[in-house]
């Protein structure tokens, strides 16, 4: 039986930090579902279809054997319910700094209180990506800054049109 992992997030937009976690997750799980949140209460900069397409375009640049292990889906329900529906056993979360840990720690506790069979694995982002966040990318772009060292080419191309 293969181990299925879920890497949830808004990916608004996907960054090199996200891509790093996706690739390293493949060392832990046999199949990875990149689960893109379609939370209507959040004001996303990029609509859900464009976020899915950007991730798909980015994944196409990975080795074929990695691509086969990754699927990309949207979800709009409680994460633990989504994980169960997908018969996954692991939630993958990326951490950049100690400031990320407190929120993720509390979220993991809440998820385990709902379903204690689901494990959460934290992967520290690679050092060169610690500073990258989707929020910073959007802000830097809006002020005319260079985001090319932080996002994959499909995202860079997308942002050049807006």
PDB file of C-alpha atoms in Angstrom:
ATOM      1  CA  UNK A   1       0.000   0.000   0.000  1.00  0.00           C
ATOM      2  CA  UNK A   2       1.411   3.375  -0.945  1.00  0.00           C
ATOM      3  CA  UNK A   3       1.738   6.256   1.475  1.00  0.00           C
ATOM      4  CA  UNK A   4      -0.270   9.274   0.295  1.00  0.00           C
ATOM      5  CA  UNK A   5       0.605  12.734   1.538  1.00  0.00           C
ATOM      6  CA  UNK A   6      -1.293  15.978   1.245  1.00  0.00           C
ATOM      7  CA  UNK A   7       0.559  19.290   0.892  1.00  0.00           C
ATOM      8  CA  UNK A   8      -2.171  21.904   1.477  1.00  0.00           C
ATOM      9  CA  UNK A   9      -1.932  25.621   0.905  1.00  0.00           C
ATOM     10  CA  UNK A  10      -3.236  28.602  -0.975  1.00  0.00           C
ATOM     11  CA  UNK A  11      -0.200  28.764  -3.294  1.00  0.00           C
ATOM     12  CA  UNK A  12      -1.085  32.381  -4.062  1.00  0.00           C
ATOM     13  CA  UNK A  13       1.340  32.151  -5.940  1.00  0.00           C
ATOM     14  CA  UNK A  14       3.509  29.040  -5.872  1.00  0.00           C
ATOM     15  CA  UNK A  15       7.137  29.934  -5.053  1.00  0.00           C
ATOM     16  CA  UNK A  16      10.499  28.205  -5.181  1.00  0.00           C
ATOM     17  CA  UNK A  17       9.979  27.537  -1.455  1.00  0.00           C
ATOM     18  CA  UNK A  18       6.785  25.597  -2.190  1.00  0.00           C
ATOM     19  CA  UNK A  19       8.506  23.725  -5.007  1.00  0.00           C
ATOM     20  CA  UNK A  20      11.347  22.786  -2.649  1.00  0.00           C
ATOM     21  CA  UNK A  21       8.865  21.268  -0.172  1.00  0.00           C
ATOM     22  CA  UNK A  22       7.020  19.448  -2.985  1.00  0.00           C
ATOM     23  CA  UNK A  23      10.211  17.832  -4.261  1.00  0.00           C
ATOM     24  CA  UNK A  24      11.500  16.884  -0.814  1.00  0.00           C
ATOM     25  CA  UNK A  25       8.081  15.450   0.144  1.00  0.00           C
ATOM     26  CA  UNK A  26       8.589  12.803  -2.509  1.00  0.00           C
ATOM     27  CA  UNK A  27      11.316  11.334  -0.271  1.00  0.00           C
ATOM     28  CA  UNK A  28       8.674  10.770   2.430  1.00  0.00           C
ATOM     29  CA  UNK A  29       5.538   9.716   0.529  1.00  0.00           C
ATOM     30  CA  UNK A  30       4.839   7.588  -2.515  1.00  0.00           C
ATOM     31  CA  UNK A  31       2.168   9.932  -3.840  1.00  0.00           C
ATOM     32  CA  UNK A  32       1.733  13.638  -3.115  1.00  0.00           C
ATOM     33  CA  UNK A  33      -1.449  15.609  -3.588  1.00  0.00           C
ATOM     34  CA  UNK A  34      -0.833  19.344  -3.768  1.00  0.00           C
ATOM     35  CA  UNK A  35      -4.153  20.517  -2.335  1.00  0.00           C
ATOM     36  CA  UNK A  36      -4.958  24.095  -3.284  1.00  0.00           C
ATOM     37  CA  UNK A  37      -7.326  25.817  -0.904  1.00  0.00           C
ATOM     38  CA  UNK A  38     -10.397  27.392  -2.444  1.00  0.00           C
ATOM     39  CA  UNK A  39     -11.466  29.098   0.776  1.00  0.00           C
ATOM     40  CA  UNK A  40     -14.076  31.632  -0.307  1.00  0.00           C
ATOM     41  CA  UNK A  41     -13.606  33.672   2.879  1.00  0.00           C
ATOM     42  CA  UNK A  42     -10.021  34.520   1.896  1.00  0.00           C
ATOM     43  CA  UNK A  43      -9.306  37.259  -0.579  1.00  0.00           C
ATOM     44  CA  UNK A  44      -6.919  35.479  -2.946  1.00  0.00           C
ATOM     45  CA  UNK A  45      -4.875  37.581  -5.340  1.00  0.00           C
ATOM     46  CA  UNK A  46      -4.908  34.846  -7.998  1.00  0.00           C
ATOM     47  CA  UNK A  47      -8.121  32.949  -8.744  1.00  0.00           C
ATOM     48  CA  UNK A  48      -8.250  29.218  -8.080  1.00  0.00           C
ATOM     49  CA  UNK A  49      -8.080  28.118 -11.720  1.00  0.00           C
ATOM     50  CA  UNK A  50      -5.004  30.233 -12.389  1.00  0.00           C
ATOM     51  CA  UNK A  51      -3.324  28.935  -9.214  1.00  0.00           C
ATOM     52  CA  UNK A  52      -3.987  25.337 -10.300  1.00  0.00           C
ATOM     53  CA  UNK A  53      -2.627  26.080 -13.785  1.00  0.00           C
ATOM     54  CA  UNK A  54       0.497  27.773 -12.403  1.00  0.00           C
ATOM     55  CA  UNK A  55       1.255  24.785 -10.196  1.00  0.00           C
ATOM     56  CA  UNK A  56       0.616  22.382 -13.077  1.00  0.00           C
ATOM     57  CA  UNK A  57       2.932  24.382 -15.357  1.00  0.00           C
ATOM     58  CA  UNK A  58       5.604  24.488 -12.661  1.00  0.00           C
ATOM     59  CA  UNK A  59       5.415  20.740 -11.980  1.00  0.00           C
ATOM     60  CA  UNK A  60       5.947  20.040 -15.704  1.00  0.00           C
ATOM     61  CA  UNK A  61       9.554  21.158 -15.229  1.00  0.00           C
ATOM     62  CA  UNK A  62      10.263  18.379 -12.720  1.00  0.00           C
ATOM     63  CA  UNK A  63      11.711  15.007 -13.747  1.00  0.00           C
ATOM     64  CA  UNK A  64       9.044  12.711 -15.266  1.00  0.00           C
ATOM     65  CA  UNK A  65       9.377  10.172 -12.416  1.00  0.00           C
ATOM     66  CA  UNK A  66       8.514  12.958  -9.911  1.00  0.00           C
ATOM     67  CA  UNK A  67       5.642  14.264 -12.025  1.00  0.00           C
ATOM     68  CA  UNK A  68       4.017  10.814 -11.936  1.00  0.00           C
ATOM     69  CA  UNK A  69       3.882  10.938  -8.136  1.00  0.00           C
ATOM     70  CA  UNK A  70       2.202  14.368  -7.926  1.00  0.00           C
ATOM     71  CA  UNK A  71      -1.399  15.373  -8.445  1.00  0.00           C
ATOM     72  CA  UNK A  72      -2.874  18.835  -8.043  1.00  0.00           C
ATOM     73  CA  UNK A  73      -6.395  19.359  -6.762  1.00  0.00           C
ATOM     74  CA  UNK A  74      -8.495  22.066  -5.204  1.00  0.00           C
ATOM     75  CA  UNK A  75     -10.337  21.615  -1.954  1.00  0.00           C
ATOM     76  CA  UNK A  76     -12.800  23.753  -0.020  1.00  0.00           C
ATOM     77  CA  UNK A  77     -13.653  21.671   3.017  1.00  0.00           C
ATOM     78  CA  UNK A  78     -12.062  20.835   6.348  1.00  0.00           C
ATOM     79  CA  UNK A  79      -8.528  19.574   5.741  1.00  0.00           C
ATOM     80  CA  UNK A  80      -8.888  16.446   7.880  1.00  0.00           C
ATOM     81  CA  UNK A  81     -12.039  15.497   5.964  1.00  0.00           C
ATOM     82  CA  UNK A  82     -10.210  16.019   2.683  1.00  0.00           C
ATOM     83  CA  UNK A  83      -7.251  13.925   3.891  1.00  0.00           C
ATOM     84  CA  UNK A  84      -9.588  11.070   4.881  1.00  0.00           C
ATOM     85  CA  UNK A  85     -11.502  11.245   1.595  1.00  0.00           C
ATOM     86  CA  UNK A  86      -8.212  10.894  -0.291  1.00  0.00           C
ATOM     87  CA  UNK A  87      -7.142   7.956   1.921  1.00  0.00           C
ATOM     88  CA  UNK A  88      -4.013   9.875   2.859  1.00  0.00           C
ATOM     89  CA  UNK A  89      -2.257   9.464   6.167  1.00  0.00           C
ATOM     90  CA  UNK A  90       0.146  12.401   6.190  1.00  0.00           C
ATOM     91  CA  UNK A  91      -0.152  16.167   5.976  1.00  0.00           C
ATOM     92  CA  UNK A  92       3.034  17.855   4.793  1.00  0.00           C
ATOM     93  CA  UNK A  93       3.726  21.379   6.043  1.00  0.00           C
ATOM     94  CA  UNK A  94       6.661  23.595   5.229  1.00  0.00           C
ATOM     95  CA  UNK A  95       8.300  25.784   7.840  1.00  0.00           C
ATOM     96  CA  UNK A  96      10.520  28.764   7.109  1.00  0.00           C
ATOM     97  CA  UNK A  97      11.110  30.168  10.559  1.00  0.00           C
ATOM     98  CA  UNK A  98      10.146  29.839  14.209  1.00  0.00           C
ATOM     99  CA  UNK A  99       7.289  32.272  13.552  1.00  0.00           C
ATOM    100  CA  UNK A 100       5.657  29.654  11.272  1.00  0.00           C
ATOM    101  CA  UNK A 101       5.962  26.965  13.923  1.00  0.00           C
ATOM    102  CA  UNK A 102       3.496  28.368  16.469  1.00  0.00           C
ATOM    103  CA  UNK A 103       0.620  28.534  13.990  1.00  0.00           C
ATOM    104  CA  UNK A 104       1.441  25.136  12.492  1.00  0.00           C
ATOM    105  CA  UNK A 105       1.812  23.574  15.948  1.00  0.00           C
ATOM    106  CA  UNK A 106      -1.662  24.777  16.956  1.00  0.00           C
ATOM    107  CA  UNK A 107      -3.179  23.670  13.641  1.00  0.00           C
ATOM    108  CA  UNK A 108      -1.626  20.220  14.003  1.00  0.00           C
ATOM    109  CA  UNK A 109      -3.059  19.905  17.500  1.00  0.00           C
ATOM    110  CA  UNK A 110      -6.507  20.872  16.271  1.00  0.00           C
ATOM    111  CA  UNK A 111      -6.315  18.417  13.359  1.00  0.00           C
ATOM    112  CA  UNK A 112      -5.244  15.600  15.701  1.00  0.00           C
ATOM    113  CA  UNK A 113      -8.111  16.409  18.058  1.00  0.00           C
ATOM    114  CA  UNK A 114     -10.481  15.858  15.118  1.00  0.00           C
ATOM    115  CA  UNK A 115      -8.713  12.746  13.807  1.00  0.00           C
ATOM    116  CA  UNK A 116      -5.727  11.301  15.655  1.00  0.00           C
ATOM    117  CA  UNK A 117      -4.853   8.890  12.832  1.00  0.00           C
ATOM    118  CA  UNK A 118      -3.578  11.686  10.603  1.00  0.00           C
ATOM    119  CA  UNK A 119       0.059  12.633  11.091  1.00  0.00           C
ATOM    120  CA  UNK A 120       1.638  15.969  10.196  1.00  0.00           C
ATOM    121  CA  UNK A 121       5.215  16.129   8.999  1.00  0.00           C
ATOM    122  CA  UNK A 122       7.079  19.423   9.067  1.00  0.00           C
ATOM    123  CA  UNK A 123       9.790  20.037   6.512  1.00  0.00           C
ATOM    124  CA  UNK A 124      12.078  22.991   7.023  1.00  0.00           C
ATOM    125  CA  UNK A 125      12.509  24.965   3.845  1.00  0.00           C
ATOM    126  CA  UNK A 126      15.965  24.955   2.377  1.00  0.00           C
ATOM    127  CA  UNK A 127      18.052  27.826   3.703  1.00  0.00           C
ATOM    128  CA  UNK A 128      18.015  29.733   0.431  1.00  0.00           C
ATOM    129  CA  UNK A 129      14.192  29.895   0.566  1.00  0.00           C
ATOM    130  CA  UNK A 130      13.653  30.938   4.204  1.00  0.00           C
ATOM    131  CA  UNK A 131      12.798  34.505   3.263  1.00  0.00           C
ATOM    132  CA  UNK A 132      10.324  33.748   0.455  1.00  0.00           C
ATOM    133  CA  UNK A 133       6.613  34.112   1.103  1.00  0.00           C
ATOM    134  CA  UNK A 134       3.711  34.510  -1.291  1.00  0.00           C
ATOM    135  CA  UNK A 135       2.718  37.684   0.546  1.00  0.00           C
ATOM    136  CA  UNK A 136       6.160  39.204  -0.048  1.00  0.00           C
ATOM    137  CA  UNK A 137       6.071  38.182  -3.713  1.00  0.00           C
ATOM    138  CA  UNK A 138       2.778  40.005  -4.267  1.00  0.00           C
ATOM    139  CA  UNK A 139       3.975  43.098  -2.408  1.00  0.00           C
ATOM    140  CA  UNK A 140       7.331  43.264  -4.192  1.00  0.00           C
ATOM    141  CA  UNK A 141       5.640  42.831  -7.570  1.00  0.00           C
ATOM    142  CA  UNK A 142       3.036  45.513  -6.816  1.00  0.00           C
ATOM    143  CA  UNK A 143       5.857  47.959  -6.060  1.00  0.00           C
ATOM    144  CA  UNK A 144       7.727  47.144  -9.265  1.00  0.00           C
ATOM    145  CA  UNK A 145      10.392  44.911  -7.711  1.00  0.00           C
ATOM    146  CA  UNK A 146      12.127  41.876  -9.182  1.00  0.00           C
ATOM    147  CA  UNK A 147      10.591  38.536  -8.131  1.00  0.00           C
ATOM    148  CA  UNK A 148      12.510  36.367 -10.608  1.00  0.00           C
ATOM    149  CA  UNK A 149      14.724  34.743  -7.946  1.00  0.00           C
ATOM    150  CA  UNK A 150      11.710  33.679  -5.885  1.00  0.00           C
ATOM    151  CA  UNK A 151       9.174  32.205  -8.297  1.00  0.00           C
ATOM    152  CA  UNK A 152       9.189  29.657 -11.139  1.00  0.00           C
ATOM    153  CA  UNK A 153       9.005  30.909 -14.734  1.00  0.00           C
ATOM    154  CA  UNK A 154       5.248  30.237 -15.178  1.00  0.00           C
ATOM    155  CA  UNK A 155       4.540  32.531 -12.213  1.00  0.00           C
ATOM    156  CA  UNK A 156       6.962  35.158 -13.481  1.00  0.00           C
ATOM    157  CA  UNK A 157       5.241  35.070 -16.884  1.00  0.00           C
ATOM    158  CA  UNK A 158       1.806  35.326 -15.234  1.00  0.00           C
ATOM    159  CA  UNK A 159       2.841  38.316 -13.118  1.00  0.00           C
ATOM    160  CA  UNK A 160       4.367  40.077 -16.133  1.00  0.00           C
ATOM    161  CA  UNK A 161       0.847  40.240 -17.641  1.00  0.00           C
ATOM    162  CA  UNK A 162      -0.838  41.850 -14.629  1.00  0.00           C
TER     163      UNK A 162
END
